[in-house]
mmCIF file of C-alpha atoms in Angstrom:
data_model
loop_
_atom_site.group_PDB
_atom_site.id
_atom_site.type_symbol
_atom_site.label_atom_id
_atom_site.label_comp_id
_atom_site.label_asym_id
_atom_site.label_seq_id
_atom_site.Cartn_x
_atom_site.Cartn_y
_atom_site.Cartn_z
ATOM 1 C CA MET E 1 -19.004 44.908 -5.914
ATOM 2 C CA GLY E 2 -16.769 42.565 -7.932
ATOM 3 C CA GLN E 3 -13.086 42.891 -8.590
ATOM 4 C CA ARG E 4 -12.170 46.054 -10.455
ATOM 5 C CA LYS E 5 -9.098 46.844 -12.540
ATOM 6 C CA VAL E 6 -7.391 49.919 -11.104
ATOM 7 C CA VAL E 7 -4.526 51.655 -12.920
ATOM 8 C CA VAL E 8 -2.224 53.710 -10.681
ATOM 9 C CA SER E 9 0.563 55.770 -12.196
ATOM 10 C CA GLY E 10 3.488 56.602 -9.957
ATOM 11 C CA GLY E 11 2.428 53.452 -8.147
ATOM 12 C CA GLY E 12 5.763 52.149 -6.935
ATOM 13 C CA THR E 13 6.388 54.517 -4.026
ATOM 14 C CA GLY E 14 4.830 57.156 -1.791
ATOM 15 C CA ILE E 15 1.218 58.164 -2.316
ATOM 16 C CA GLY E 16 0.832 55.937 -5.366
ATOM 17 C CA ARG E 17 2.014 52.911 -3.405
ATOM 18 C CA ALA E 18 -0.478 53.695 -0.626
ATOM 19 C CA VAL E 19 -3.264 54.079 -3.203
ATOM 20 C CA ALA E 20 -2.399 50.696 -4.694
ATOM 21 C CA GLU E 21 -2.497 49.135 -1.226
ATOM 22 C CA VAL E 22 -5.986 50.352 -0.369
ATOM 23 C CA PHE E 23 -7.459 49.052 -3.632
ATOM 24 C CA ALA E 24 -5.591 45.752 -3.367
ATOM 25 C CA ALA E 25 -6.947 45.299 0.156
ATOM 26 C CA ASP E 26 -10.420 45.660 -1.362
ATOM 27 C CA GLY E 27 -9.764 42.712 -3.675
ATOM 28 C CA ASP E 28 -9.144 44.768 -6.806
ATOM 29 C CA HIS E 29 -6.468 44.078 -9.403
ATOM 30 C CA VAL E 30 -3.965 46.912 -9.484
ATOM 31 C CA VAL E 31 -1.753 47.856 -12.432
ATOM 32 C CA LEU E 32 1.255 49.912 -11.356
ATOM 33 C CA ILE E 33 2.962 52.274 -13.800
ATOM 34 C CA GLY E 34 6.157 54.229 -13.222
ATOM 35 C CA ARG E 35 9.509 55.085 -14.764
ATOM 36 C CA ARG E 36 11.642 52.808 -12.559
ATOM 37 C CA GLU E 37 11.381 49.050 -12.782
ATOM 38 C CA GLU E 38 12.835 48.182 -9.380
ATOM 39 C CA PRO E 39 10.267 49.997 -7.166
ATOM 40 C CA LEU E 40 7.410 48.736 -9.338
ATOM 41 C CA GLU E 41 8.536 45.116 -9.145
ATOM 42 C CA LYS E 42 9.063 45.409 -5.388
ATOM 43 C CA ALA E 43 5.646 46.993 -4.801
ATOM 44 C CA ALA E 44 3.847 44.426 -6.962
ATOM 45 C CA GLY E 45 5.588 41.599 -5.119
ATOM 46 C CA GLU E 46 4.558 43.033 -1.754
ATOM 47 C CA LEU E 47 0.951 43.425 -2.875
ATOM 48 C CA ASP E 48 0.844 39.849 -4.166
ATOM 49 C CA ALA E 49 2.334 38.549 -0.928
ATOM 50 C CA ALA E 50 -0.167 40.458 1.202
ATOM 51 C CA HIS E 51 -3.321 40.020 -0.854
ATOM 52 C CA GLY E 52 -2.805 36.972 -3.066
ATOM 53 C CA ALA E 53 -0.940 36.060 -6.229
ATOM 54 C CA GLY E 54 -2.077 38.059 -9.248
ATOM 55 C CA THR E 55 -3.202 41.066 -7.225
ATOM 56 C CA ALA E 56 -0.786 43.421 -8.969
ATOM 57 C CA SER E 57 0.964 43.793 -12.289
ATOM 58 C CA TRP E 58 3.309 46.517 -13.477
ATOM 59 C CA VAL E 59 4.785 48.193 -16.517
ATOM 60 C CA ALA E 60 7.641 50.709 -16.664
ATOM 61 C CA ALA E 61 6.960 53.776 -18.810
ATOM 62 C CA ASP E 62 7.609 57.500 -18.953
ATOM 63 C CA LEU E 63 4.038 58.691 -19.399
ATOM 64 C CA SER E 64 5.124 62.099 -20.704
ATOM 65 C CA ASP E 65 6.245 60.328 -23.889
ATOM 66 C CA PRO E 66 3.354 59.420 -26.231
ATOM 67 C CA GLY E 67 4.996 56.216 -27.447
ATOM 68 C CA GLN E 68 5.676 54.936 -23.939
ATOM 69 C CA ALA E 69 2.222 56.013 -22.766
ATOM 70 C CA ARG E 70 0.690 54.050 -25.640
ATOM 71 C CA ARG E 71 2.695 50.990 -24.657
ATOM 72 C CA ALA E 72 1.468 51.300 -21.062
ATOM 73 C CA VAL E 73 -2.134 51.578 -22.254
ATOM 74 C CA GLU E 74 -1.692 48.467 -24.391
ATOM 75 C CA PHE E 75 -0.346 46.597 -21.370
ATOM 76 C CA CYS E 76 -3.312 47.667 -19.229
ATOM 77 C CA THR E 77 -5.870 46.659 -21.858
ATOM 78 C CA ALA E 78 -4.257 43.506 -23.278
ATOM 79 C CA GLY E 79 -6.813 41.018 -24.560
ATOM 80 C CA GLY E 80 -9.507 43.668 -24.718
ATOM 81 C CA ALA E 81 -9.578 44.201 -20.942
ATOM 82 C CA GLN E 82 -11.595 47.075 -19.543
ATOM 83 C CA VAL E 83 -10.353 49.491 -16.884
ATOM 84 C CA ASP E 84 -12.603 50.595 -14.027
ATOM 85 C CA VAL E 85 -10.496 53.189 -12.215
ATOM 86 C CA ILE E 86 -7.673 55.481 -13.368
ATOM 87 C CA VAL E 87 -5.539 57.168 -10.712
ATOM 88 C CA ALA E 88 -3.185 59.577 -12.505
ATOM 89 C CA ASN E 89 -0.697 60.077 -9.713
ATOM 90 C CA ALA E 90 2.661 60.279 -11.530
ATOM 91 C CA GLY E 91 4.555 63.538 -11.286
ATOM 92 C CA GLY E 92 6.346 65.816 -8.876
ATOM 93 C CA ASN E 93 8.176 69.108 -8.697
ATOM 94 C CA VAL E 94 10.993 68.169 -11.057
ATOM 95 C CA ALA E 95 12.214 71.772 -11.443
ATOM 96 C CA PRO E 96 12.195 73.332 -7.950
ATOM 97 C CA ALA E 97 14.770 75.985 -8.931
ATOM 98 C CA HIS E 98 16.152 77.741 -11.995
ATOM 99 C CA ASP E 99 18.989 80.147 -12.731
ATOM 100 C CA GLY E 100 16.795 83.197 -13.352
ATOM 101 C CA THR E 101 17.450 83.376 -17.072
ATOM 102 C CA LEU E 102 14.544 83.219 -19.490
ATOM 103 C CA GLU E 103 15.938 79.925 -20.726
ATOM 104 C CA GLY E 104 15.969 78.595 -17.173
ATOM 105 C CA VAL E 105 12.407 79.753 -16.519
ATOM 106 C CA ALA E 106 11.212 78.159 -19.752
ATOM 107 C CA ASP E 107 12.957 74.901 -18.859
ATOM 108 C CA SER E 108 11.377 74.881 -15.389
ATOM 109 C CA PHE E 109 7.840 75.371 -16.681
ATOM 110 C CA ARG E 110 8.335 72.924 -19.539
ATOM 111 C CA ARG E 111 9.698 70.165 -17.316
ATOM 112 C CA ASN E 112 6.922 70.473 -14.746
ATOM 113 C CA PHE E 113 4.287 70.600 -17.477
ATOM 114 C CA GLU E 114 5.607 67.365 -18.937
ATOM 115 C CA ALA E 115 5.957 65.653 -15.547
ATOM 116 C CA ASN E 116 2.553 66.613 -14.152
ATOM 117 C CA VAL E 117 0.233 67.453 -17.035
ATOM 118 C CA LEU E 118 1.336 65.211 -19.892
ATOM 119 C CA THR E 119 1.720 62.172 -17.632
ATOM 120 C CA ALA E 120 -1.884 62.599 -16.501
ATOM 121 C CA VAL E 121 -3.415 63.563 -19.830
ATOM 122 C CA LEU E 122 -1.708 60.982 -22.047
ATOM 123 C CA LEU E 123 -2.519 58.073 -19.710
ATOM 124 C CA THR E 124 -6.101 59.205 -19.219
ATOM 125 C CA GLU E 125 -6.792 59.886 -22.880
ATOM 126 C CA GLY E 126 -5.204 56.594 -23.895
ATOM 127 C CA LEU E 127 -7.363 54.613 -21.464
ATOM 128 C CA LEU E 128 -10.627 56.483 -22.099
ATOM 129 C CA PRO E 129 -11.905 54.119 -24.840
ATOM 130 C CA HIS E 130 -11.369 51.199 -22.436
ATOM 131 C CA LEU E 131 -12.982 52.754 -19.350
ATOM 132 C CA THR E 132 -16.097 51.102 -17.914
ATOM 133 C CA ARG E 133 -19.362 52.803 -18.907
ATOM 134 C CA PRO E 134 -21.253 53.556 -16.732
ATOM 135 C CA GLY E 135 -19.383 53.489 -13.453
ATOM 136 C CA GLY E 136 -15.849 54.413 -14.532
ATOM 137 C CA ARG E 137 -13.815 56.566 -12.194
ATOM 138 C CA ILE E 138 -10.966 58.959 -13.029
ATOM 139 C CA ILE E 139 -8.957 60.543 -10.217
ATOM 140 C CA GLN E 140 -6.263 63.087 -11.028
ATOM 141 C CA MET E 141 -3.619 63.972 -8.447
ATOM 142 C CA SER E 142 -3.546 67.716 -7.884
ATOM 143 C CA SER E 143 -1.833 69.640 -5.074
ATOM 144 C CA ILE E 144 -2.245 72.503 -2.645
ATOM 145 C CA ALA E 145 0.435 74.107 -4.851
ATOM 146 C CA ALA E 146 -2.276 74.902 -7.413
ATOM 147 C CA LEU E 147 -3.498 77.464 -4.857
ATOM 148 C CA ARG E 148 -0.248 78.520 -3.196
ATOM 149 C CA GLY E 149 2.565 77.878 -5.664
ATOM 150 C CA PRO E 150 5.447 77.462 -6.368
ATOM 151 C CA GLY E 151 5.111 78.782 -9.891
ATOM 152 C CA SER E 152 5.943 76.130 -12.457
ATOM 153 C CA TYR E 153 4.801 73.222 -10.272
ATOM 154 C CA GLY E 154 1.712 75.040 -9.008
ATOM 155 C CA GLY E 155 0.880 76.086 -12.548
ATOM 156 C CA SER E 156 1.088 72.512 -13.769
ATOM 157 C CA LYS E 157 -1.259 71.320 -11.017
ATOM 158 C CA ALA E 158 -3.694 74.157 -11.769
ATOM 159 C CA THR E 159 -3.765 72.842 -15.334
ATOM 160 C CA VAL E 160 -4.597 69.391 -13.957
ATOM 161 C CA ASN E 161 -7.542 70.979 -12.116
ATOM 162 C CA ALA E 162 -8.803 72.585 -15.311
ATOM 163 C CA TYR E 163 -8.420 69.308 -17.208
ATOM 164 C CA THR E 164 -10.380 67.522 -14.468
ATOM 165 C CA VAL E 165 -13.370 69.847 -14.755
ATOM 166 C CA ASP E 166 -13.324 69.810 -18.562
ATOM 167 C CA LEU E 167 -13.208 66.014 -18.675
ATOM 168 C CA ALA E 168 -15.970 65.696 -16.078
ATOM 169 C CA GLN E 169 -18.285 67.749 -18.270
ATOM 170 C CA LYS E 170 -17.572 65.563 -21.298
ATOM 171 C CA LEU E 171 -17.856 62.194 -19.545
ATOM 172 C CA GLY E 172 -20.700 62.825 -17.113
ATOM 173 C CA PRO E 173 -23.401 61.772 -19.609
ATOM 174 C CA GLN E 174 -21.583 58.426 -19.970
ATOM 175 C CA GLY E 175 -21.771 57.703 -16.256
ATOM 176 C CA ILE E 176 -18.073 58.388 -15.634
ATOM 177 C CA THR E 177 -16.959 60.665 -12.810
ATOM 178 C CA VAL E 178 -13.778 62.738 -12.904
ATOM 179 C CA ASN E 179 -12.325 64.325 -9.781
ATOM 180 C CA ALA E 180 -8.970 65.483 -8.444
ATOM 181 C CA VAL E 181 -7.485 64.929 -5.002
ATOM 182 C CA ALA E 182 -5.179 67.743 -3.859
ATOM 183 C CA PRO E 183 -2.810 66.860 -1.005
ATOM 184 C CA GLY E 184 -1.065 69.323 1.231
ATOM 185 C CA PHE E 185 2.238 68.467 2.892
ATOM 186 C CA VAL E 186 2.661 64.692 3.051
ATOM 187 C CA ALA E 187 5.577 63.150 4.920
ATOM 188 C CA ASP E 188 7.201 59.769 4.257
ATOM 189 C CA THR E 189 7.526 60.177 0.499
ATOM 190 C CA GLU E 190 10.392 60.869 -1.910
ATOM 191 C CA PHE E 191 8.731 64.077 -3.109
ATOM 192 C CA PHE E 192 10.972 66.647 -1.405
ATOM 193 C CA GLY E 193 14.211 64.654 -1.551
ATOM 194 C CA ASP E 194 17.164 66.413 0.121
ATOM 195 C CA ARG E 195 15.022 69.471 0.848
ATOM 196 C CA ALA E 196 13.154 67.554 3.575
ATOM 197 C CA THR E 197 15.385 68.689 6.435
ATOM 198 C CA PRO E 198 13.937 68.633 9.982
ATOM 199 C CA GLU E 199 13.464 72.403 9.794
ATOM 200 C CA PHE E 200 11.681 72.158 6.428
ATOM 201 C CA VAL E 201 9.353 69.419 7.688
ATOM 202 C CA ALA E 202 8.575 71.358 10.876
ATOM 203 C CA ALA E 203 7.713 74.517 8.918
ATOM 204 C CA ARG E 204 5.433 72.647 6.513
ATOM 205 C CA THR E 205 3.754 70.749 9.334
ATOM 206 C CA LYS E 206 3.097 73.992 11.201
ATOM 207 C CA GLN E 207 0.978 75.223 8.271
ATOM 208 C CA SER E 208 -1.611 72.574 9.114
ATOM 209 C CA LEU E 209 -4.435 73.630 11.444
ATOM 210 C CA THR E 210 -4.116 70.249 13.138
ATOM 211 C CA GLY E 211 -0.372 70.584 13.647
ATOM 212 C CA GLN E 212 0.432 67.352 11.866
ATOM 213 C CA ALA E 213 1.745 66.263 8.507
ATOM 214 C CA GLY E 214 -0.316 64.211 6.119
ATOM 215 C CA ARG E 215 0.425 60.546 5.515
ATOM 216 C CA PRO E 216 0.244 58.696 2.193
ATOM 217 C CA SER E 217 -2.578 56.620 3.672
ATOM 218 C CA ASP E 218 -4.623 59.798 4.273
ATOM 219 C CA ILE E 219 -4.493 60.631 0.586
ATOM 220 C CA ALA E 220 -5.136 57.027 -0.423
ATOM 221 C CA ALA E 221 -8.284 56.954 1.707
ATOM 222 C CA ALA E 222 -9.640 60.034 -0.077
ATOM 223 C CA VAL E 223 -8.835 58.544 -3.490
ATOM 224 C CA HIS E 224 -10.513 55.268 -2.507
ATOM 225 C CA TYR E 225 -13.736 57.038 -1.561
ATOM 226 C CA VAL E 226 -13.811 59.184 -4.688
ATOM 227 C CA ALA E 227 -13.421 55.982 -6.740
ATOM 228 C CA SER E 228 -16.177 54.142 -4.890
ATOM 229 C CA PRO E 229 -19.741 53.463 -6.125
ATOM 230 C CA GLU E 230 -20.955 55.611 -3.222
ATOM 231 C CA ALA E 231 -19.313 58.655 -4.851
ATOM 232 C CA ALA E 232 -21.402 58.400 -8.030
ATOM 233 C CA TYR E 233 -22.879 61.890 -7.476
ATOM 234 C CA MET E 234 -19.465 63.458 -7.006
ATOM 235 C CA THR E 235 -17.729 64.799 -10.094
ATOM 236 C CA ALA E 236 -15.764 67.857 -11.271
ATOM 237 C CA GLN E 237 -14.508 68.362 -7.701
ATOM 238 C CA ILE E 238 -11.067 69.264 -6.364
ATOM 239 C CA VAL E 239 -10.894 67.425 -3.036
ATOM 240 C CA HIS E 240 -8.422 69.151 -0.716
ATOM 241 C CA VAL E 241 -6.678 67.009 1.906
ATOM 242 C CA ASN E 242 -4.284 69.386 3.643
ATOM 243 C CA GLY E 243 -5.203 69.815 7.287
ATOM 244 C CA GLY E 244 -6.607 73.257 6.539
ATOM 245 C CA ALA E 245 -3.286 74.572 5.234
ATOM 246 C CA SER E 246 -5.032 76.009 2.187
ATOM 247 C CA LEU E 247 -6.487 78.695 4.452
ATOM 248 C CA GLY E 248 -3.004 80.092 4.976
ATOM 249 C CA ARG E 249 -1.077 80.541 8.215
#
């Protein structure tokens, strides 16, 4: 398999950074997209240093904004370049609490919809005309929260699941697979911020049947397989990587 072009949103830190690493180690060219320039530049520099100059490129964009998403797509496809793999990883629980008013509830759902649904949909739809046919791979980043909440974040990830299945049905005849990877609790990321106290981490880890937290590399390995030629018969799937926590404990 020759070098592929892999676009990873949210690629500067955490799971996205680990995803970029596993593709770069395979000899692929990785395009990192995120809102913050500094982590993107740092990650791209590290990937180039580890795997050779020109391994990674980056563009800063808020993918919930159509204009910025369009600019990111233009960067990824400059000169008529094709894209082989899309990993729509940007997002997070940007509204973990609200004040209980209807205005607060609306703001919570709206913000998480923009952060998790629009960032995935606008990037994916923008890159679709440039995706390799046959053989293209689209991986959406879902979450165990789509099954277990919390509300506005879980609802946004459930929408990502629905979008994944709908897109898989449309693109299957073109030889493109569309799947989602749904992590459980993953340590060593910025996702939980100040909420990640020792007690919080211990409680989340205890939900796993294996008694351990996930690592960004665990999720990256699942994404890498789903994007591989060997996964050509796998589409419209929600791949859960959560240590069995989805069973409930």
